[in-house]
PDB file of C-alpha atoms and ligand atoms in Angstrom:
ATOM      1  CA  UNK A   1       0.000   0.000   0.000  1.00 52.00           C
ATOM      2  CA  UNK A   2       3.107   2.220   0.820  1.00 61.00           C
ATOM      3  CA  UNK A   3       4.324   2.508  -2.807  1.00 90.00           C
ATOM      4  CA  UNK A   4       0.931   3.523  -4.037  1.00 95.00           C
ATOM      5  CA  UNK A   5       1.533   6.921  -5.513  1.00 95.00           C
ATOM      6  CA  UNK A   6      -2.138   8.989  -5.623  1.00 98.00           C
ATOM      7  CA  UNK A   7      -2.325  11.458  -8.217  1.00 98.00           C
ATOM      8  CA  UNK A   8      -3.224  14.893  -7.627  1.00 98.00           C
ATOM      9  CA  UNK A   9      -4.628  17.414  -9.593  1.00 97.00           C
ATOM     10  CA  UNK A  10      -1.686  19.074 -10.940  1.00 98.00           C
ATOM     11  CA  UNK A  11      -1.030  15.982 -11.867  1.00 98.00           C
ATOM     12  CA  UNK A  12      -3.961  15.053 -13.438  1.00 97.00           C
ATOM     13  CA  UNK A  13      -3.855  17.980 -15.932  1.00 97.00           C
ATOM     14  CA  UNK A  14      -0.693  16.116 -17.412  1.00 97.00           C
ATOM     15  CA  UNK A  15      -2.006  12.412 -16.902  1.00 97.00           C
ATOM     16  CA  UNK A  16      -5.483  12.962 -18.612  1.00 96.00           C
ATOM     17  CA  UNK A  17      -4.011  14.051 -21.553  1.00 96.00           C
ATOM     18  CA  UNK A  18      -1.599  11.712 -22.022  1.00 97.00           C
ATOM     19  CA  UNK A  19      -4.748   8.809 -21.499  1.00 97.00           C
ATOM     20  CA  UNK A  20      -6.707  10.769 -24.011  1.00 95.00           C
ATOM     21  CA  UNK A  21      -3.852  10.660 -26.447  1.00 96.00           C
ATOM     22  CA  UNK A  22      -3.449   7.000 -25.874  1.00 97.00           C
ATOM     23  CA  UNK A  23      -7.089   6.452 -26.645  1.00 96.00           C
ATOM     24  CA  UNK A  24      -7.020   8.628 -29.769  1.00 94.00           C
ATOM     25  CA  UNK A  25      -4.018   6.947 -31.038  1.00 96.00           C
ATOM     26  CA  UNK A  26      -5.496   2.983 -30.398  1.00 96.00           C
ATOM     27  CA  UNK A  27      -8.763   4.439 -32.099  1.00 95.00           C
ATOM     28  CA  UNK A  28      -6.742   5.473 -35.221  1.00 95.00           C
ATOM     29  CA  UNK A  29      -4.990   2.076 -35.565  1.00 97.00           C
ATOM     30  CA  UNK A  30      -8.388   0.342 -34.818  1.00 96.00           C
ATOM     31  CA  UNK A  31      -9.769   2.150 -38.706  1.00 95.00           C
ATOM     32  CA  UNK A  32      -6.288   1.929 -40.336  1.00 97.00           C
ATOM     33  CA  UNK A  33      -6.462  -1.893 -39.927  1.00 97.00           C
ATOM     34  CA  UNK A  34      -7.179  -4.201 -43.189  1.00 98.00           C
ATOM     35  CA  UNK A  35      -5.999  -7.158 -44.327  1.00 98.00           C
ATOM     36  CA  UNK A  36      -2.828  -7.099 -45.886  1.00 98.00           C
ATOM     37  CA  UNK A  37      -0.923  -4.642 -43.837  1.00 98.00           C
ATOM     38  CA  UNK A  38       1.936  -6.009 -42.148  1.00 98.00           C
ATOM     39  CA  UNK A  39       2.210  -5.532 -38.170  1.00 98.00           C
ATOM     40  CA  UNK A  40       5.380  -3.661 -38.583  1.00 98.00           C
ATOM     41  CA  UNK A  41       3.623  -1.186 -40.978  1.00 98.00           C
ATOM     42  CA  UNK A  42       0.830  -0.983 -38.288  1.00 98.00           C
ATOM     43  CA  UNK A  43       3.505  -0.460 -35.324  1.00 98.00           C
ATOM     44  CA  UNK A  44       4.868   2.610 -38.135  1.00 98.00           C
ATOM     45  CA  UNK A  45       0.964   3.983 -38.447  1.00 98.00           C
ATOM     46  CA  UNK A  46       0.850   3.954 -34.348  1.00 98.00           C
ATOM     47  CA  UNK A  47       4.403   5.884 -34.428  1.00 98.00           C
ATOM     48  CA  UNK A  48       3.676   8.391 -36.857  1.00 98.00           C
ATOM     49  CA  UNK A  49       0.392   8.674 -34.655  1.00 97.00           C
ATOM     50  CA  UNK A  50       1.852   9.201 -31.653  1.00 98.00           C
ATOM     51  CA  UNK A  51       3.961  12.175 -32.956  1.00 98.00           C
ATOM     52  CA  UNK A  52       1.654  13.599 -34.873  1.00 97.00           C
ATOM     53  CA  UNK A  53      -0.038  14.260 -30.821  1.00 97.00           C
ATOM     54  CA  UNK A  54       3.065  14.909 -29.592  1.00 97.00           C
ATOM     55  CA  UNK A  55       3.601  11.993 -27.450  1.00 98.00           C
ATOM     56  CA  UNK A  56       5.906   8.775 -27.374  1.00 98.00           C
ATOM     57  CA  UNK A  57       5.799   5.352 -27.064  1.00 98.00           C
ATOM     58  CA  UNK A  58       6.021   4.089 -23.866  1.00 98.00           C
ATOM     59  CA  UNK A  59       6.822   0.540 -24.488  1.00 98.00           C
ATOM     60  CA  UNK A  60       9.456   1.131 -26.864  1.00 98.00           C
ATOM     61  CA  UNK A  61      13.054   0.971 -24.870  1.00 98.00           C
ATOM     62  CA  UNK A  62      10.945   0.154 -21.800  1.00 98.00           C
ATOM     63  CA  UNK A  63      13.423  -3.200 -20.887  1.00 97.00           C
ATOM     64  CA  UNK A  64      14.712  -3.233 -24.002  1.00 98.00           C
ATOM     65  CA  UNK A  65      11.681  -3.365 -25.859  1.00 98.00           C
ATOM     66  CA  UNK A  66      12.054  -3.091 -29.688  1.00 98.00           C
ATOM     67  CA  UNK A  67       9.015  -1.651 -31.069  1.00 98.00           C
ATOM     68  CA  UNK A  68       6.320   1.264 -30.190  1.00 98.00           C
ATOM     69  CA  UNK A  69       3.191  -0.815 -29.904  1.00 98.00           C
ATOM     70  CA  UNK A  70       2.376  -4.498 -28.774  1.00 98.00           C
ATOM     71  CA  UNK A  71       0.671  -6.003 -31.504  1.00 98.00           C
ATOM     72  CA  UNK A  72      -0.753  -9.984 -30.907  1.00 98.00           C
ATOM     73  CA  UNK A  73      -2.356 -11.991 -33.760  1.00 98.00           C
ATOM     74  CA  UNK A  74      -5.041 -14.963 -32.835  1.00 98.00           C
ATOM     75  CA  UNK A  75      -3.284 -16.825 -30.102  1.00 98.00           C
ATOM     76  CA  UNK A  76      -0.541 -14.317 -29.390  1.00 98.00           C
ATOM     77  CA  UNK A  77      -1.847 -13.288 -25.954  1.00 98.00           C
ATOM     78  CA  UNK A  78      -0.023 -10.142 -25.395  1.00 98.00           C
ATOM     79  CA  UNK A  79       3.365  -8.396 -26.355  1.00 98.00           C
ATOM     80  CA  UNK A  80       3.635  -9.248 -29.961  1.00 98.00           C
ATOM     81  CA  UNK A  81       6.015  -7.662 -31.982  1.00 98.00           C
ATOM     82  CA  UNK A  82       5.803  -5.910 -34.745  1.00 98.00           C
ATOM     83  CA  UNK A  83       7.793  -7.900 -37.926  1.00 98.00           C
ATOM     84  CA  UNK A  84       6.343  -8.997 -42.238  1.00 98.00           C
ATOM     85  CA  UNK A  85       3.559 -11.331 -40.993  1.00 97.00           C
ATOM     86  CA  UNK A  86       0.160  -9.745 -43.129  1.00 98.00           C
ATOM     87  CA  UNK A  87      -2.551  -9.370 -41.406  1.00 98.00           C
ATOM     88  CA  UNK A  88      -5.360 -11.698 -43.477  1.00 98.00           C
ATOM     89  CA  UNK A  89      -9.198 -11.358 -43.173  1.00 98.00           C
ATOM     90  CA  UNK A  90     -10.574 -13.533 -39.844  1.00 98.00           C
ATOM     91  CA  UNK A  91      -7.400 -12.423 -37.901  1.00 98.00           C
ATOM     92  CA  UNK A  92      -7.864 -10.824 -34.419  1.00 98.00           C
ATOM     93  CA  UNK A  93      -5.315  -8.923 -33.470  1.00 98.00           C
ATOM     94  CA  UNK A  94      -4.541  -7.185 -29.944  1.00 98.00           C
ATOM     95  CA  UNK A  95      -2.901  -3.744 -29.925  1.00 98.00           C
ATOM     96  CA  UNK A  96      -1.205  -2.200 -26.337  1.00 98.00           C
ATOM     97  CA  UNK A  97      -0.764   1.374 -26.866  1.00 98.00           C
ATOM     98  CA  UNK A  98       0.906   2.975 -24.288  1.00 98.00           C
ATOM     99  CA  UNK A  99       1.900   6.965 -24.360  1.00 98.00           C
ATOM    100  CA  UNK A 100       3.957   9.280 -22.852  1.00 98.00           C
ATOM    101  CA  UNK A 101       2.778  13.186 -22.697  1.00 98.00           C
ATOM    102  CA  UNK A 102       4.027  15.288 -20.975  1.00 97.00           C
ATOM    103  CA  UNK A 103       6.052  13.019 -17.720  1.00 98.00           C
ATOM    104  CA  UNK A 104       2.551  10.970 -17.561  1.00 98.00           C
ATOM    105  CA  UNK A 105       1.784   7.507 -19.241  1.00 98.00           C
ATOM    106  CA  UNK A 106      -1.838   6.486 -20.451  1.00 98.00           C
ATOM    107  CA  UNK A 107      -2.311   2.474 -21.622  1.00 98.00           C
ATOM    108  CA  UNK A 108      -4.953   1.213 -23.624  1.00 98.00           C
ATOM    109  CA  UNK A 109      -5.548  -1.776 -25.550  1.00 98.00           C
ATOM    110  CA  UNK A 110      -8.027  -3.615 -27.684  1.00 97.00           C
ATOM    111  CA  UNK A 111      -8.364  -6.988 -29.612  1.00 97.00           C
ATOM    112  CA  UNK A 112      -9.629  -6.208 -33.217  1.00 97.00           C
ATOM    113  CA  UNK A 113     -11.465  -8.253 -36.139  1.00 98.00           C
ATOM    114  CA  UNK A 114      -9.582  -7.959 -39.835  1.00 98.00           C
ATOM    115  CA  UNK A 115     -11.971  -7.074 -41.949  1.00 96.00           C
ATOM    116  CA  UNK A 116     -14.205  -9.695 -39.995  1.00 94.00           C
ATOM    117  CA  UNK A 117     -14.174 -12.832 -37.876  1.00 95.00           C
ATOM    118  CA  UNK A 118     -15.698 -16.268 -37.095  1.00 96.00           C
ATOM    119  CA  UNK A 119     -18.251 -16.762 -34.534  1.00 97.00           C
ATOM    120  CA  UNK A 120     -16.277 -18.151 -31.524  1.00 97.00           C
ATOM    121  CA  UNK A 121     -13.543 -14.916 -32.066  1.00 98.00           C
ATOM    122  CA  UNK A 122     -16.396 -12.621 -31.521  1.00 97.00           C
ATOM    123  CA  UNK A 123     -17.535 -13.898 -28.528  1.00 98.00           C
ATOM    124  CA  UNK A 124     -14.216 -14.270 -26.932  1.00 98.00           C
ATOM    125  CA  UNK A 125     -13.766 -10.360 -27.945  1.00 97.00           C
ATOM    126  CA  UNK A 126     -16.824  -9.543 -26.544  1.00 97.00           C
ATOM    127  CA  UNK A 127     -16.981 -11.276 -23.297  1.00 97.00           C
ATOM    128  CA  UNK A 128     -13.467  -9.757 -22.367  1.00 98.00           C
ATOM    129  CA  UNK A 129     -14.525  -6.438 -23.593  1.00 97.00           C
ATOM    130  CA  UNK A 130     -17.514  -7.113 -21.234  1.00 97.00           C
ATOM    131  CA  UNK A 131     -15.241  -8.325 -18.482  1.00 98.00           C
ATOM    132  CA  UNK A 132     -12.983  -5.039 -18.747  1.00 97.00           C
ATOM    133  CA  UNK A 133     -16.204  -2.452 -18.115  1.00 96.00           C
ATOM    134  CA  UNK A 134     -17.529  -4.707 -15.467  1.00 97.00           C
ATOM    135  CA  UNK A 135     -14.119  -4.934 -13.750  1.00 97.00           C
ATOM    136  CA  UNK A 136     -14.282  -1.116 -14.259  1.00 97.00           C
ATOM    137  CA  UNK A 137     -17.699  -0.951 -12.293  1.00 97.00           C
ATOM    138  CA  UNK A 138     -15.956  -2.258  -9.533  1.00 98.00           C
ATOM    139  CA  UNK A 139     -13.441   0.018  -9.306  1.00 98.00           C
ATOM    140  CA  UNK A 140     -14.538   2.248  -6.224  1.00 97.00           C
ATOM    141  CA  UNK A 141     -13.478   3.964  -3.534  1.00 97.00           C
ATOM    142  CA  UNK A 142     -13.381   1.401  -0.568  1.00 94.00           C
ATOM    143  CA  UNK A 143     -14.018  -1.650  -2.466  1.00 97.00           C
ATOM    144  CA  UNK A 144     -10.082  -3.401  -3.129  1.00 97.00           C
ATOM    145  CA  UNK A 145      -8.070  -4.879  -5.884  1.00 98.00           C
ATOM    146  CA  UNK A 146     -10.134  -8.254  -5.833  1.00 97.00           C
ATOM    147  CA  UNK A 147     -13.327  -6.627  -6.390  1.00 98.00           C
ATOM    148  CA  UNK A 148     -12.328  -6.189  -9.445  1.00 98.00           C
ATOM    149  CA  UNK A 149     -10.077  -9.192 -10.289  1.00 98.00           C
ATOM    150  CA  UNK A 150     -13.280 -11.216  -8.899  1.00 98.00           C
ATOM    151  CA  UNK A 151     -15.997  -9.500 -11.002  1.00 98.00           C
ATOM    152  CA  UNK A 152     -13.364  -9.726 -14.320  1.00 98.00           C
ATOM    153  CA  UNK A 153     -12.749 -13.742 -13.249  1.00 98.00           C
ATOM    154  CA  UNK A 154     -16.378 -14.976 -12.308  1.00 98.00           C
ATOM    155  CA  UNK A 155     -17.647 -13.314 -15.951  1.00 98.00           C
ATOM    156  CA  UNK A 156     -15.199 -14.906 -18.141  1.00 98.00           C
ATOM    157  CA  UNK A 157     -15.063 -18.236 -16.476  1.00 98.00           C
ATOM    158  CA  UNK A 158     -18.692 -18.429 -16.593  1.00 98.00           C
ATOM    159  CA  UNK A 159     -18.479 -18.130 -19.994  1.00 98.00           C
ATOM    160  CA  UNK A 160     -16.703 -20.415 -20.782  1.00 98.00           C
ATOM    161  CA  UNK A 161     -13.023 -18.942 -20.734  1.00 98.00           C
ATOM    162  CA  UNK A 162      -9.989 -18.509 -18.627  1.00 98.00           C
ATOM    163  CA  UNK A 163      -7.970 -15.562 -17.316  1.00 98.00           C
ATOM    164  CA  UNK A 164      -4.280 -15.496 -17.951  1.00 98.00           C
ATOM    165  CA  UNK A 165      -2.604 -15.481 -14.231  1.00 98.00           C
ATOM    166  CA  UNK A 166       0.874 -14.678 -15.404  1.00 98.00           C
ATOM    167  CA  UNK A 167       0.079 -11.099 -16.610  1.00 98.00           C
ATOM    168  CA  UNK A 168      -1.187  -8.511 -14.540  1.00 98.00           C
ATOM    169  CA  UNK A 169      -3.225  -5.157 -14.887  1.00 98.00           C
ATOM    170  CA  UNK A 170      -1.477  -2.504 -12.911  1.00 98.00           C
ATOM    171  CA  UNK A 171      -0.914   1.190 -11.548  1.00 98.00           C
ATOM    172  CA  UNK A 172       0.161   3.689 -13.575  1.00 98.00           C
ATOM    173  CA  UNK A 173       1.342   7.476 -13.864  1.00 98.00           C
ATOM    174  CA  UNK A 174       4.798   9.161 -14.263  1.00 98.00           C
ATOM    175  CA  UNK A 175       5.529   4.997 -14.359  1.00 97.00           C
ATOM    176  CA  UNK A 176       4.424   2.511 -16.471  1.00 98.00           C
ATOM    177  CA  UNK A 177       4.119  -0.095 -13.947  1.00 97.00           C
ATOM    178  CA  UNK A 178       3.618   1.279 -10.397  1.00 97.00           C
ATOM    179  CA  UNK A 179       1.553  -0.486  -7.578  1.00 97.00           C
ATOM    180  CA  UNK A 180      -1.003  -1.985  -7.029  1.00 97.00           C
ATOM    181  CA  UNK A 181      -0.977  -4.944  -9.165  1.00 97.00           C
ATOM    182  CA  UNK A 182      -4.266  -5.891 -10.447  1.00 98.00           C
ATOM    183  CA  UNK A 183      -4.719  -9.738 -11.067  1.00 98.00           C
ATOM    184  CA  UNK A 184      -7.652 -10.334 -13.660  1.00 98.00           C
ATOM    185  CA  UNK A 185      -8.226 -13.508 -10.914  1.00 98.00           C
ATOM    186  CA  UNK A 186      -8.344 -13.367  -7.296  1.00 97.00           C
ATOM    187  CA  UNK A 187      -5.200 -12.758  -5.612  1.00 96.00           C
ATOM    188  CA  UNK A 188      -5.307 -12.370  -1.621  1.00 94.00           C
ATOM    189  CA  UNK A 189      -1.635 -11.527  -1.778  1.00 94.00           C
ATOM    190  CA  UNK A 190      -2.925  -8.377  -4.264  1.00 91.00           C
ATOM    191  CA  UNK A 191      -5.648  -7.092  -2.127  1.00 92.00           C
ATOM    192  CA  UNK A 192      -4.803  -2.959  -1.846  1.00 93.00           C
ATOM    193  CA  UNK A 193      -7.546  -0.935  -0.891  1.00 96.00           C
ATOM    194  CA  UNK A 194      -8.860   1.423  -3.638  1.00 98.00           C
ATOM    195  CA  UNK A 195      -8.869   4.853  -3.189  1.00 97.00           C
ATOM    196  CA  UNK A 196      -9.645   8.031  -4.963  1.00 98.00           C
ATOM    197  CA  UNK A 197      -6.818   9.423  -6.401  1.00 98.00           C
ATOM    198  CA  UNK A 198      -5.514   6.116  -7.613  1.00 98.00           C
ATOM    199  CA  UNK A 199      -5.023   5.335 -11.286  1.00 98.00           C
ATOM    200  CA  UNK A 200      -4.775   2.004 -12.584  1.00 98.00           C
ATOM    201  CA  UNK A 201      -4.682  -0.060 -15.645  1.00 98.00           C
ATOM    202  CA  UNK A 202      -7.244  -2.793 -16.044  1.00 98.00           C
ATOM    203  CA  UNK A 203      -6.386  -5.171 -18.227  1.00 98.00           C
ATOM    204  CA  UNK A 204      -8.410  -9.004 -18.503  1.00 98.00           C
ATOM    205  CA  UNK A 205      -6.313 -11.242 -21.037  1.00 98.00           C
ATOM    206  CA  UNK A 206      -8.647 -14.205 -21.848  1.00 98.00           C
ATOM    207  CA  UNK A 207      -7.551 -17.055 -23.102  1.00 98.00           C
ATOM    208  CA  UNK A 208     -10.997 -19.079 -25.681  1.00 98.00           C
ATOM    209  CA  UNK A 209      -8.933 -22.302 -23.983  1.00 98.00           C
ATOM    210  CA  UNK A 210      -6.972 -23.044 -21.243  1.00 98.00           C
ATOM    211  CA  UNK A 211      -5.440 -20.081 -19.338  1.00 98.00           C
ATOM    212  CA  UNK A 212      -1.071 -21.580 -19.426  1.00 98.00           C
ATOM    213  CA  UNK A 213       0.810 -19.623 -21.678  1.00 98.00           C
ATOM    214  CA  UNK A 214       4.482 -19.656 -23.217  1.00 98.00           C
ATOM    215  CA  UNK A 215       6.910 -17.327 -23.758  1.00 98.00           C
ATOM    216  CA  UNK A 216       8.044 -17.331 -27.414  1.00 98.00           C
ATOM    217  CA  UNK A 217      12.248 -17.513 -28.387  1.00 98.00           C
ATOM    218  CA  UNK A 218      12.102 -13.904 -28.878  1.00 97.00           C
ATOM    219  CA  UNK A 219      11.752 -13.322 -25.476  1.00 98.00           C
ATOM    220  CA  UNK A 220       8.585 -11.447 -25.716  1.00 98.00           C
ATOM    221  CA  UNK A 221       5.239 -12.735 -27.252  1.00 98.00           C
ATOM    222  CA  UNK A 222       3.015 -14.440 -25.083  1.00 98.00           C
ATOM    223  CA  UNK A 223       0.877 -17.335 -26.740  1.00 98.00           C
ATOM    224  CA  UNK A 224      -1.718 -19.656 -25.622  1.00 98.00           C
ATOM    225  CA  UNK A 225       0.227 -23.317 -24.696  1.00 98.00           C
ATOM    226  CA  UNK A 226      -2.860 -25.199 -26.370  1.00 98.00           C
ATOM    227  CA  UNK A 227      -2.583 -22.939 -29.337  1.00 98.00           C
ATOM    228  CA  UNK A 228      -6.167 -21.367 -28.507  1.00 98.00           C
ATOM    229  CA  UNK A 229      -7.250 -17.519 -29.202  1.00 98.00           C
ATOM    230  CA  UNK A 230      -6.666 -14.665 -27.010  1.00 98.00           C
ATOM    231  CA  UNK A 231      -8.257 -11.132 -26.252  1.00 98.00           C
ATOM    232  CA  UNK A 232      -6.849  -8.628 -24.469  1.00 98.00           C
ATOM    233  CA  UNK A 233      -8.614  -5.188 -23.638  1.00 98.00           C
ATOM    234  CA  UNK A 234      -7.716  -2.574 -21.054  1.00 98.00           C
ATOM    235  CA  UNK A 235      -7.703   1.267 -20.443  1.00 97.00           C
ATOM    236  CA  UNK A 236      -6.411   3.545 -17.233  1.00 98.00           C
ATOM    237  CA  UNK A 237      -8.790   4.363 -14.864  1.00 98.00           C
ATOM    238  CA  UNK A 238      -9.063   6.825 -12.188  1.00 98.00           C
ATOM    239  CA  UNK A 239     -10.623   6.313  -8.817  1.00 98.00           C
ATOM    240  CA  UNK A 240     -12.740   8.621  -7.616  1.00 97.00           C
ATOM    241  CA  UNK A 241     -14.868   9.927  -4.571  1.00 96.00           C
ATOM    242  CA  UNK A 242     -17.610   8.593  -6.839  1.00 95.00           C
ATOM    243  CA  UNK A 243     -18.016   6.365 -10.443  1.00 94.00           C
ATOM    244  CA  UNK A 244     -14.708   5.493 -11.682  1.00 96.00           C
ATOM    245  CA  UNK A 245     -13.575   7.572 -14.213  1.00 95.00           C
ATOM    246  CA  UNK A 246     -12.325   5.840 -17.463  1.00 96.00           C
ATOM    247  CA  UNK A 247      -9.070   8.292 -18.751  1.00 96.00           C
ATOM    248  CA  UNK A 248      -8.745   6.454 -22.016  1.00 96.00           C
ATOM    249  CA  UNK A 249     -11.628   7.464 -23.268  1.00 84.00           C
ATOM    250  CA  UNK A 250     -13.216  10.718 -23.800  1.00 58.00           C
ATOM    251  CA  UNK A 251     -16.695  11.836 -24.571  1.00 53.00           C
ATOM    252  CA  UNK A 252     -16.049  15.248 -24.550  1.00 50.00           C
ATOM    253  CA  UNK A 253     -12.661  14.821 -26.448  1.00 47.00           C
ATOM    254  CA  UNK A 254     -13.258  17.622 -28.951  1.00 42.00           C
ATOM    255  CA  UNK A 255     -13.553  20.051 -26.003  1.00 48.00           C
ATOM    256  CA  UNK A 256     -10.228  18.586 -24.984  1.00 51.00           C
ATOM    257  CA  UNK A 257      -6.940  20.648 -25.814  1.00 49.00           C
ATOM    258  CA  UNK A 258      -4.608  18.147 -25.761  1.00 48.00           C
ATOM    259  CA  UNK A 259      -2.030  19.235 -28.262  1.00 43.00           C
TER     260      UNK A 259
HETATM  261  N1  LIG B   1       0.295  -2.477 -21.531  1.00 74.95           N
HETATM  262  C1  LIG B   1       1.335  -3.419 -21.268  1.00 74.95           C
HETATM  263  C2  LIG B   1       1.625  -3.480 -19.815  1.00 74.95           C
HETATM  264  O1  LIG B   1       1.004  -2.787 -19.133  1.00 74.95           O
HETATM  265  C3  LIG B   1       2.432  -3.294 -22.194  1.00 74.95           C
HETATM  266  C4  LIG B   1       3.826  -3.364 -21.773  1.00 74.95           C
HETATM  267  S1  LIG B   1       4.736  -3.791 -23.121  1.00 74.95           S
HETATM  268  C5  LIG B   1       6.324  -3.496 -22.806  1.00 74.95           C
HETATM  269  O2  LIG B   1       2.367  -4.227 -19.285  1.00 74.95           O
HETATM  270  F1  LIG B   1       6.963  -3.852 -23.770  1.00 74.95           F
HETATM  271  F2  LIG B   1       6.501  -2.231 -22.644  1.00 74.95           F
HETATM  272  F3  LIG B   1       6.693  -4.132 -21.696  1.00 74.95           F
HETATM  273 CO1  LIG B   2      -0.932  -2.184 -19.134  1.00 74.95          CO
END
């Protein structure tokens, strides 16, 4: 609980920013994505992106990470890199997008149909998406960590799929990865209160099979062991005195100055 940094709101003015320019950016990729592109020109399209709002990646560099986005075809779980593969119609793909604006970091992903996909795809998309705003809903003042990592567990499992346990949402700010940690199952050894001022990134990976996954030999992707597909969705959120406040995403974004 110590290590918990609560943001104030000085430091809100730079941290919502930076979240809405994370969302903006993951938006963009979301309509430049067809079939055909290669993930490498899509990691270019989120670079070019995040200049063009002034901000940086915050992955790339981040222990030696090569590229400026995570990007995870079908069973690729999270932390894909970007290389030739083409995307091809019926692909899902998973994009991380995580900014720096300004000293503050925003993270935001989303899994994504090519051009379209099959039936069990859709639902494993939409259950995690599902699972993300639900896990969100529990994100109040005085509830703690498992709350959420509960609520985002029980839905997915009772559909039918498993939570990755080796992966964790977490807090986030002038870091990328501060505390808490938040588990996307129940954890009691990750069990911080929640408190306004907080901001945290959410994050359910769901695996259509079982939840094990692999490392790949370049050191980074994450795949399903049995080869099944994966979704990942997640956005920074901001406790509050009241609702939770979701920072990657903005209604009122054209009111917004961010740049
Ligand atoms: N959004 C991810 C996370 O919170 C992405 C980190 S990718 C890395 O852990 F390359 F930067 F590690
Ligand atoms: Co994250």
């Amino acid at each position: 609980m110590a290590g918990i940094k609560l943001k104030s709101e000085d430091d809100l003015k730079l941290m919502r920013p930076a979240c809405v320019i994370a969302g903006q950016v993951l938006d963009e990729i979301t309509a430049f994505i067809r079939p055909g592109l290669t993930t490498r020109q899509v990691d270019n399209f989120a670079a070019e992106q995040m200049k063009a709002h002034g901000a940086k990646s915050a992955f790339l560099g981040y222990r030696k990470y090569p590229c400026h986005t995570c990007i995870s075809v079908n069973e690729e779980v999270v932390h894909g890199l970007a290389n030739e593969r083409e995307l091809r119609f019926g692909d899902i793909v998973s994009v991380d997008v995580g900014v720096t604006y300004k000293g503050f970091i925003g993270d935001n992903a989303r899994t994504i149909a090519v051009g379209g996909c099959g039936v069990q795809a859709q639902r494993l998309m939409e259950v995690t998406e599902t699972a993300l705003y639900k896990g969100i809903a529990a994100a109040v003042n005085g509830n703690r960590v498992t709350d959420i990592s509960r609520t985002i567990q029980e839905y997915v499992e009772g559909n039918g799929f498993s939570v990755v346990r080796e992966f964790v949402g977490h807090g986030v700010g002038r870091s990328m990865h501060e505390e808490p940690q938040v588990p996307n199952f129940v954890d009691q050894k990750m069990n911080d209160k929640l408190r306004p001022g907080m901001t945290i990134a959410i994050e359910p990976m769901v695996n259509a099979g079982r939840p094990e996954v692999k490392i790949l030999k370049d050191g980074w992707t994450v795949v399903t062991q049995d080869g099944s597909l994966s979704a990942h969705f997640e956005h920074t959120v901001l406790i509050t005195e009241g609702e939770p406040e979701i920072l990657t995403i903005c209604p009122t974004l054209s009111k917004l100055k961010v740049a």
